[in-house]
Tab-separated table of C-alpha atoms and ligand atoms in Angstrom:
chain	number	residue	atom	x	y	z
A	1	UNK	CA	99.463	127.849	104.851
A	2	UNK	CA	97.252	130.670	103.593
A	3	UNK	CA	98.277	132.098	100.210
A	4	UNK	CA	97.324	135.278	98.420
A	5	UNK	CA	96.463	133.336	95.245
A	6	UNK	CA	97.413	135.106	91.996
A	7	UNK	CA	96.134	134.354	88.488
A	8	UNK	CA	98.952	134.935	85.985
A	9	UNK	CA	98.481	135.415	82.229
A	10	UNK	CA	100.647	133.311	79.957
A	11	UNK	CA	104.037	134.597	78.872
A	12	UNK	CA	107.708	133.903	79.388
A	13	UNK	CA	107.782	135.458	82.903
A	14	UNK	CA	104.892	133.282	84.027
A	15	UNK	CA	106.524	130.093	82.741
A	16	UNK	CA	109.686	131.000	84.669
A	17	UNK	CA	107.797	131.929	87.864
A	18	UNK	CA	105.752	128.714	87.761
A	19	UNK	CA	108.780	126.531	87.193
A	20	UNK	CA	110.826	128.293	89.914
A	21	UNK	CA	107.998	127.745	92.406
A	22	UNK	CA	107.789	124.070	91.402
A	23	UNK	CA	111.545	123.640	91.811
A	24	UNK	CA	111.262	125.204	95.297
A	25	UNK	CA	108.676	122.586	96.269
A	26	UNK	CA	105.522	124.682	95.793
A	27	UNK	CA	102.295	123.611	94.092
A	28	UNK	CA	101.043	125.459	91.001
A	29	UNK	CA	97.815	125.221	88.983
A	30	UNK	CA	98.485	124.849	85.260
A	31	UNK	CA	96.331	124.584	82.149
A	32	UNK	CA	96.313	121.379	80.125
A	33	UNK	CA	94.255	120.381	77.079
A	34	UNK	CA	92.030	118.181	79.277
A	35	UNK	CA	91.361	120.149	82.508
A	36	UNK	CA	93.442	122.390	84.819
A	37	UNK	CA	95.966	120.432	86.878
A	38	UNK	CA	97.480	121.109	90.306
A	39	UNK	CA	101.176	120.335	89.817
A	40	UNK	CA	104.030	119.453	92.175
A	41	UNK	CA	107.536	118.023	91.754
A	42	UNK	CA	106.856	114.271	91.599
A	43	UNK	CA	110.275	113.541	93.098
A	44	UNK	CA	109.631	115.605	96.261
A	45	UNK	CA	107.270	113.844	98.671
A	46	UNK	CA	106.621	116.947	100.784
A	47	UNK	CA	105.504	118.855	97.676
A	48	UNK	CA	103.293	116.010	96.532
A	49	UNK	CA	101.635	115.880	99.960
A	50	UNK	CA	100.708	119.561	99.567
A	51	UNK	CA	98.485	118.569	96.625
A	52	UNK	CA	96.462	116.196	98.811
A	53	UNK	CA	96.098	118.872	101.513
A	54	UNK	CA	95.090	121.674	99.119
A	55	UNK	CA	92.461	119.513	97.381
A	56	UNK	CA	91.283	117.580	100.428
A	57	UNK	CA	92.055	114.479	98.336
A	58	UNK	CA	91.906	111.028	99.989
A	59	UNK	CA	95.454	109.644	100.270
A	60	UNK	CA	94.530	106.383	98.495
A	61	UNK	CA	93.624	108.225	95.265
A	62	UNK	CA	96.805	108.098	93.139
A	63	UNK	CA	98.143	110.949	91.011
A	64	UNK	CA	99.118	111.082	87.350
A	65	UNK	CA	102.752	111.990	86.659
A	66	UNK	CA	103.238	114.383	83.729
A	67	UNK	CA	106.311	114.372	81.497
A	68	UNK	CA	107.375	116.188	78.337
A	69	UNK	CA	109.736	113.631	76.790
A	70	UNK	CA	109.357	109.869	76.330
A	71	UNK	CA	112.852	109.318	77.722
A	72	UNK	CA	111.493	110.261	81.187
A	73	UNK	CA	109.324	107.112	81.232
A	74	UNK	CA	112.313	104.909	82.043
A	75	UNK	CA	112.977	106.926	85.248
A	76	UNK	CA	109.508	106.137	86.523
A	77	UNK	CA	108.353	102.833	85.023
A	78	UNK	CA	109.668	99.385	84.087
A	79	UNK	CA	108.569	96.444	81.879
A	80	UNK	CA	107.063	98.797	79.298
A	81	UNK	CA	105.293	96.595	76.732
A	82	UNK	CA	105.427	96.981	72.939
A	83	UNK	CA	101.750	97.958	72.965
A	84	UNK	CA	102.487	100.696	75.513
A	85	UNK	CA	105.258	102.060	73.286
A	86	UNK	CA	102.966	102.026	70.237
A	87	UNK	CA	100.357	103.964	72.225
A	88	UNK	CA	102.928	106.555	73.324
A	89	UNK	CA	104.091	107.025	69.735
A	90	UNK	CA	100.548	107.456	68.474
A	91	UNK	CA	98.806	109.444	71.223
A	92	UNK	CA	101.525	111.397	73.083
A	93	UNK	CA	101.514	114.269	73.612
A	94	UNK	CA	97.765	114.045	74.218
A	95	UNK	CA	94.901	113.011	76.501
A	96	UNK	CA	96.007	109.426	77.186
A	97	UNK	CA	97.389	108.317	80.580
A	98	UNK	CA	99.187	104.953	80.711
A	99	UNK	CA	99.330	102.856	83.892
A	100	UNK	CA	102.695	101.040	84.004
A	101	UNK	CA	104.705	98.988	86.527
A	102	UNK	CA	106.418	101.545	88.757
A	103	UNK	CA	110.076	101.906	89.591
A	104	UNK	CA	111.284	102.449	93.163
A	105	UNK	CA	111.926	106.161	92.476
A	106	UNK	CA	108.161	106.726	92.447
A	107	UNK	CA	106.841	107.297	95.957
A	108	UNK	CA	103.868	105.416	97.411
A	109	UNK	CA	102.414	108.841	98.165
A	110	UNK	CA	101.908	109.320	94.405
A	111	UNK	CA	100.617	105.815	93.664
A	112	UNK	CA	98.453	105.453	96.768
A	113	UNK	CA	100.493	102.371	97.633
A	114	UNK	CA	99.937	100.652	94.254
A	115	UNK	CA	102.859	99.031	92.414
A	116	UNK	CA	101.898	100.858	89.225
A	117	UNK	CA	102.306	104.484	88.171
A	118	UNK	CA	100.112	106.541	85.812
A	119	UNK	CA	102.015	108.670	83.270
A	120	UNK	CA	100.887	111.224	80.664
A	121	UNK	CA	102.501	113.692	78.282
A	122	UNK	CA	100.183	116.706	77.949
A	123	UNK	CA	99.806	118.453	74.592
A	124	UNK	CA	99.007	121.934	75.949
A	125	UNK	CA	101.851	124.289	75.012
A	126	UNK	CA	101.881	125.982	78.449
A	127	UNK	CA	101.961	122.709	80.415
A	128	UNK	CA	104.623	121.476	78.021
A	129	UNK	CA	106.766	124.646	78.429
A	130	UNK	CA	106.589	124.489	82.232
A	131	UNK	CA	107.595	120.796	82.212
A	132	UNK	CA	110.469	121.573	79.880
A	133	UNK	CA	111.593	124.624	81.866
A	134	UNK	CA	111.611	122.967	85.302
A	135	UNK	CA	112.970	119.638	83.998
A	136	UNK	CA	110.963	117.700	86.580
A	137	UNK	CA	108.252	115.081	86.278
A	138	UNK	CA	105.136	116.749	87.697
A	139	UNK	CA	102.447	114.943	89.670
A	140	UNK	CA	99.181	116.680	88.833
A	141	UNK	CA	95.570	115.749	89.528
A	142	UNK	CA	92.704	118.008	88.478
A	143	UNK	CA	92.873	121.387	90.267
A	144	UNK	CA	89.507	121.200	92.051
A	145	UNK	CA	88.425	120.544	95.619
A	146	UNK	CA	88.138	116.754	95.831
A	147	UNK	CA	84.692	115.526	94.772
A	148	UNK	CA	83.792	118.638	92.756
A	149	UNK	CA	83.717	118.870	88.944
A	150	UNK	CA	87.183	119.368	87.419
A	151	UNK	CA	88.022	122.986	86.485
A	152	UNK	CA	88.247	123.961	82.824
A	153	UNK	CA	89.170	127.629	83.403
A	154	UNK	CA	91.536	129.557	85.681
A	155	UNK	CA	88.521	131.264	87.304
A	156	UNK	CA	87.079	127.881	88.336
A	157	UNK	CA	90.401	126.875	89.872
A	158	UNK	CA	90.322	130.167	91.800
A	159	UNK	CA	86.766	129.489	93.036
A	160	UNK	CA	87.895	126.143	94.489
A	161	UNK	CA	91.477	126.763	95.610
A	162	UNK	CA	91.768	130.472	96.480
A	163	UNK	CA	94.061	130.840	99.507
A	164	UNK	CA	95.308	127.250	99.185
A	165	UNK	CA	97.855	127.694	96.363
A	166	UNK	CA	100.273	130.493	95.373
A	167	UNK	CA	99.550	130.860	91.627
A	168	UNK	CA	97.245	129.792	88.831
A	169	UNK	CA	98.620	129.964	85.300
A	170	UNK	CA	95.759	131.158	83.072
A	171	UNK	CA	95.854	129.408	79.693
A	172	UNK	CA	92.216	130.129	78.784
A	173	UNK	CA	89.532	127.473	78.703
A	174	UNK	CA	90.501	123.845	78.151
A	175	UNK	CA	89.919	122.424	74.665
A	176	UNK	CA	88.766	118.957	75.635
A	177	UNK	CA	87.116	119.661	78.980
A	178	UNK	CA	87.249	116.067	80.317
A	179	UNK	CA	90.179	114.372	82.061
A	180	UNK	CA	92.472	112.031	80.143
A	181	UNK	CA	91.682	108.444	79.247
A	182	UNK	CA	93.370	106.193	81.847
A	183	UNK	CA	94.523	102.925	80.240
A	184	UNK	CA	96.134	100.157	82.288
A	185	UNK	CA	98.907	98.702	80.114
A	186	UNK	CA	100.427	96.719	82.995
A	187	UNK	CA	97.896	94.008	82.046
A	188	UNK	CA	97.125	92.313	78.721
A	189	UNK	CA	94.755	93.029	77.085
A	190	UNK	CA	95.025	96.640	78.247
A	191	UNK	CA	92.051	97.891	80.255
A	192	UNK	CA	90.386	101.323	80.231
A	193	UNK	CA	89.990	102.482	83.840
A	194	UNK	CA	88.628	105.906	82.912
A	195	UNK	CA	87.313	106.829	79.436
A	196	UNK	CA	88.410	110.115	77.847
A	197	UNK	CA	89.018	111.792	74.517
A	198	UNK	CA	91.244	108.942	73.307
A	199	UNK	CA	88.362	106.504	72.877
A	200	UNK	CA	88.178	102.730	73.161
A	201	UNK	CA	87.642	102.578	69.390
A	202	UNK	CA	90.809	104.626	68.713
A	203	UNK	CA	92.890	102.424	71.034
A	204	UNK	CA	91.483	99.179	69.576
A	205	UNK	CA	92.270	100.321	66.048
A	206	UNK	CA	95.929	100.643	67.015
A	207	UNK	CA	96.556	97.668	69.333
A	208	UNK	CA	93.574	95.333	68.930
A	209	UNK	CA	91.728	93.987	71.955
A	210	UNK	CA	91.081	96.409	74.811
A	211	UNK	CA	88.749	95.939	77.756
A	212	UNK	CA	86.746	98.476	79.755
A	213	UNK	CA	86.663	98.224	83.547
A	214	UNK	CA	83.172	97.453	84.915
A	215	UNK	CA	83.331	100.481	87.219
A	216	UNK	CA	83.388	102.837	84.198
A	217	UNK	CA	79.638	102.676	83.597
A	218	UNK	CA	78.315	100.632	86.539
A	219	UNK	CA	78.553	101.302	90.259
A	220	UNK	CA	81.444	99.537	91.973
A	221	UNK	CA	80.128	96.221	93.366
A	222	UNK	CA	80.004	95.916	97.174
A	223	UNK	CA	83.301	94.555	98.493
A	224	UNK	CA	85.063	94.835	95.079
A	225	UNK	CA	88.530	96.424	94.978
A	226	UNK	CA	88.671	99.441	92.647
A	227	UNK	CA	91.351	99.021	89.961
A	228	UNK	CA	91.465	102.793	89.721
A	229	UNK	CA	91.072	103.953	93.328
A	230	UNK	CA	89.658	107.319	92.184
A	231	UNK	CA	86.385	105.617	91.209
A	232	UNK	CA	85.565	104.769	94.840
A	233	UNK	CA	85.160	108.382	95.801
A	234	UNK	CA	82.243	110.717	95.108
A	235	UNK	CA	83.141	112.648	91.979
A	236	UNK	CA	82.185	115.463	89.634
A	237	UNK	CA	79.230	116.143	91.868
A	238	UNK	CA	77.343	119.394	92.263
A	239	UNK	CA	75.458	119.821	95.551
A	240	UNK	CA	72.179	119.309	93.666
A	241	UNK	CA	70.711	115.849	93.096
A	242	UNK	CA	71.039	114.615	89.503
A	243	UNK	CA	68.748	112.112	87.802
A	244	UNK	CA	69.698	110.461	84.502
A	245	UNK	CA	66.706	109.564	82.346
A	246	UNK	CA	66.949	106.739	79.832
A	247	UNK	CA	64.546	106.336	76.930
A	248	UNK	CA	63.437	107.775	73.576
A	249	UNK	CA	63.674	111.555	73.166
A	250	UNK	CA	59.900	111.912	73.525
A	251	UNK	CA	59.580	109.649	76.561
A	252	UNK	CA	62.455	111.432	78.287
A	253	UNK	CA	61.128	114.951	77.699
A	254	UNK	CA	57.625	113.981	78.842
A	255	UNK	CA	58.993	112.430	82.024
A	256	UNK	CA	61.339	115.345	82.768
A	257	UNK	CA	58.741	118.069	82.172
A	258	UNK	CA	56.278	116.290	84.468
A	259	UNK	CA	58.962	115.790	87.108
A	260	UNK	CA	60.008	119.473	87.007
A	261	UNK	CA	56.394	120.616	87.365
A	262	UNK	CA	55.982	118.360	90.383
A	263	UNK	CA	59.299	119.531	91.866
A	264	UNK	CA	58.147	123.139	91.508
A	265	UNK	CA	54.874	122.353	93.275
A	266	UNK	CA	56.975	120.833	96.069
A	267	UNK	CA	59.063	124.018	96.242
A	268	UNK	CA	62.160	122.370	94.690
A	269	UNK	CA	63.861	124.371	91.955
A	270	UNK	CA	64.856	122.040	89.113
A	271	UNK	CA	66.603	122.299	85.760
A	272	UNK	CA	67.195	120.095	82.731
A	273	UNK	CA	70.607	119.672	81.085
A	274	UNK	CA	69.951	119.067	77.408
A	275	UNK	CA	71.429	119.257	73.929
A	276	UNK	CA	70.589	122.274	71.780
A	277	UNK	CA	68.645	120.031	69.378
A	278	UNK	CA	66.307	119.000	72.237
A	279	UNK	CA	65.955	122.450	73.849
A	280	UNK	CA	62.561	123.076	72.209
A	281	UNK	CA	61.148	120.040	74.061
A	282	UNK	CA	61.756	121.697	77.434
A	283	UNK	CA	59.718	124.804	78.325
A	284	UNK	CA	61.295	125.161	81.799
A	285	UNK	CA	64.771	126.167	82.996
A	286	UNK	CA	67.513	124.510	80.990
A	287	UNK	CA	71.284	124.401	80.676
A	288	UNK	CA	72.512	123.646	77.150
A	289	UNK	CA	75.226	120.966	77.053
A	290	UNK	CA	76.198	121.285	73.373
A	291	UNK	CA	75.169	119.563	70.163
A	292	UNK	CA	74.042	115.944	70.085
A	293	UNK	CA	75.891	115.647	66.743
A	294	UNK	CA	79.156	116.938	68.243
A	295	UNK	CA	80.011	115.092	71.466
A	296	UNK	CA	83.221	117.186	71.625
A	297	UNK	CA	81.047	120.244	72.298
A	298	UNK	CA	79.281	118.414	75.154
A	299	UNK	CA	82.608	117.233	76.621
A	300	UNK	CA	84.007	120.759	76.516
A	301	UNK	CA	80.979	122.166	78.354
A	302	UNK	CA	80.143	119.340	80.717
A	303	UNK	CA	81.926	120.448	83.895
A	304	UNK	CA	80.830	124.071	83.339
A	305	UNK	CA	77.266	122.823	83.097
A	306	UNK	CA	77.600	120.815	86.313
A	307	UNK	CA	78.966	123.897	88.113
A	308	UNK	CA	76.107	126.031	86.700
A	309	UNK	CA	73.537	123.813	88.431
A	310	UNK	CA	74.693	124.971	91.870
A	311	UNK	CA	75.330	128.543	90.724
A	312	UNK	CA	71.696	128.713	89.539
A	313	UNK	CA	70.548	127.597	92.987
A	314	UNK	CA	68.907	124.444	91.605
A	315	UNK	CA	68.340	121.523	93.950
A	316	UNK	CA	67.574	118.975	91.220
A	317	UNK	CA	68.813	118.427	87.681
A	318	UNK	CA	67.691	116.017	84.976
A	319	UNK	CA	69.759	114.807	82.034
A	320	UNK	CA	69.118	112.320	79.233
A	321	UNK	CA	71.157	109.110	78.990
A	322	UNK	CA	73.139	108.912	75.745
A	323	UNK	CA	74.475	105.715	74.181
A	324	UNK	CA	78.103	105.099	75.077
A	325	UNK	CA	80.047	104.763	71.818
A	326	UNK	CA	83.143	106.867	71.187
A	327	UNK	CA	83.469	110.004	73.306
A	328	UNK	CA	80.002	109.425	74.807
A	329	UNK	CA	81.554	106.747	77.060
A	330	UNK	CA	83.587	109.480	78.777
A	331	UNK	CA	80.631	111.871	78.956
A	332	UNK	CA	78.302	109.243	80.459
A	333	UNK	CA	81.015	108.040	82.872
A	334	UNK	CA	81.269	111.573	84.355
A	335	UNK	CA	77.494	112.081	84.390
A	336	UNK	CA	76.834	108.702	86.034
A	337	UNK	CA	79.350	109.488	88.770
A	338	UNK	CA	77.959	113.011	89.229
A	339	UNK	CA	74.496	111.418	89.586
A	340	UNK	CA	75.763	108.694	91.892
A	341	UNK	CA	74.285	106.224	89.313
A	342	UNK	CA	70.769	107.553	89.845
A	343	UNK	CA	69.248	106.352	86.547
A	344	UNK	CA	65.588	105.844	85.652
A	345	UNK	CA	64.428	104.003	82.528
A	346	UNK	CA	61.241	105.532	81.086
A	347	UNK	CA	61.200	103.439	77.883
B	401	AMP	P1	92.742	113.088	88.469
B	401	AMP	O1	94.115	113.410	88.040
B	401	AMP	O2	92.227	113.880	89.612
B	401	AMP	O3	91.828	113.152	87.303
B	401	AMP	O4	92.760	111.587	88.962
B	401	AMP	C1	93.687	110.636	88.492
B	401	AMP	C2	92.996	109.349	88.120
B	401	AMP	O5	93.993	108.430	87.692
B	401	AMP	C3	92.239	108.716	89.275
B	401	AMP	O6	91.009	108.215	88.797
B	401	AMP	C4	93.147	107.574	89.697
B	401	AMP	O7	92.430	106.490	90.241
B	401	AMP	C5	93.835	107.203	88.386
B	401	AMP	N1	95.169	106.625	88.636
B	401	AMP	C6	96.305	107.267	88.945
B	401	AMP	N2	97.307	106.397	89.153
B	401	AMP	C7	96.817	105.151	88.981
B	401	AMP	C8	97.344	103.840	89.042
B	401	AMP	N3	98.620	103.638	89.361
B	401	AMP	N4	96.524	102.803	88.807
B	401	AMP	C9	95.227	103.009	88.486
B	401	AMP	N5	94.656	104.239	88.397
B	401	AMP	C10	95.423	105.300	88.633
B	402	MG	MG1	90.181	114.698	89.562
């Protein structure tokens, strides 16, 4: 179906219109504190299928179900551990998704055939109001065309999904800018399947031991089954080729500047993505990611920066590898996937 996609400013009328459309089985793009989501009634399979069609999402990539009240968990999941409850109390509403054993009410279409379901309570007031108004659990992946960087503004949703969805609720730009942490609490110790703004360190402080899935920072091994099916698919990727350069600041800038000069000789337009503190090291085209001292600023800008590479017509982009403590784990996870794990170590 071809829609005349509208972007609606926030306000009471918009909340009502969005929730009426959702109740009727339509899909609606909504702002959350992480990225924009494409929402559908999680209890209506036909609506949920519309999400996969609009995004071009592979059917084995499961969706996160969004709720606004902890009491909704028991409709969707069973065998909820004490650790899971502690995590809900501490981090909900917020950017933490919990993978739990699913109940029958949750369709295989949502879980991609898995016997677990991913659940999150968003903190964004608009997402929260829509959930409360429509009184439905909402399945919502990021509101981008599958494989592209997640949208952090209504305009970016429009660029990807114009004509494919009826409305986009414009809640301004997303605070966090990276998708939620996905933590599997159906196993013990719990395992991070996707890092996000609720970091490994924050989770460990609350519940003790927590593991990190190998596929977070390394390519999935040949023949291995992905614990989070989303990681199998190409992700966050601009059309340009990205190279991640590992080494000291000086070694990295020397390598990148030489590489860009050579690219230019070869007729390839190239750009470096760098932190503002390193900008002076790069005399050629650059996209500023944020401050090396404030990873939150890099997270907030990251998907914008990835989209800017293509908008600038660049065919190649270089970015420095940063150590993976705290929020940097989430930043490097997205960059490594965007670069298809193309990493060079220059010492
Ligand atoms: P998106 O909402 O587009 O950011 O993608 C949702 C992410 O959650 C994907 O990486 C999925 O693989 C992951 N996910 C959703 N449900 C499950 C589940 N039941 N088990 C493991 N991972 C899940
Ligand atoms: Mg996504």
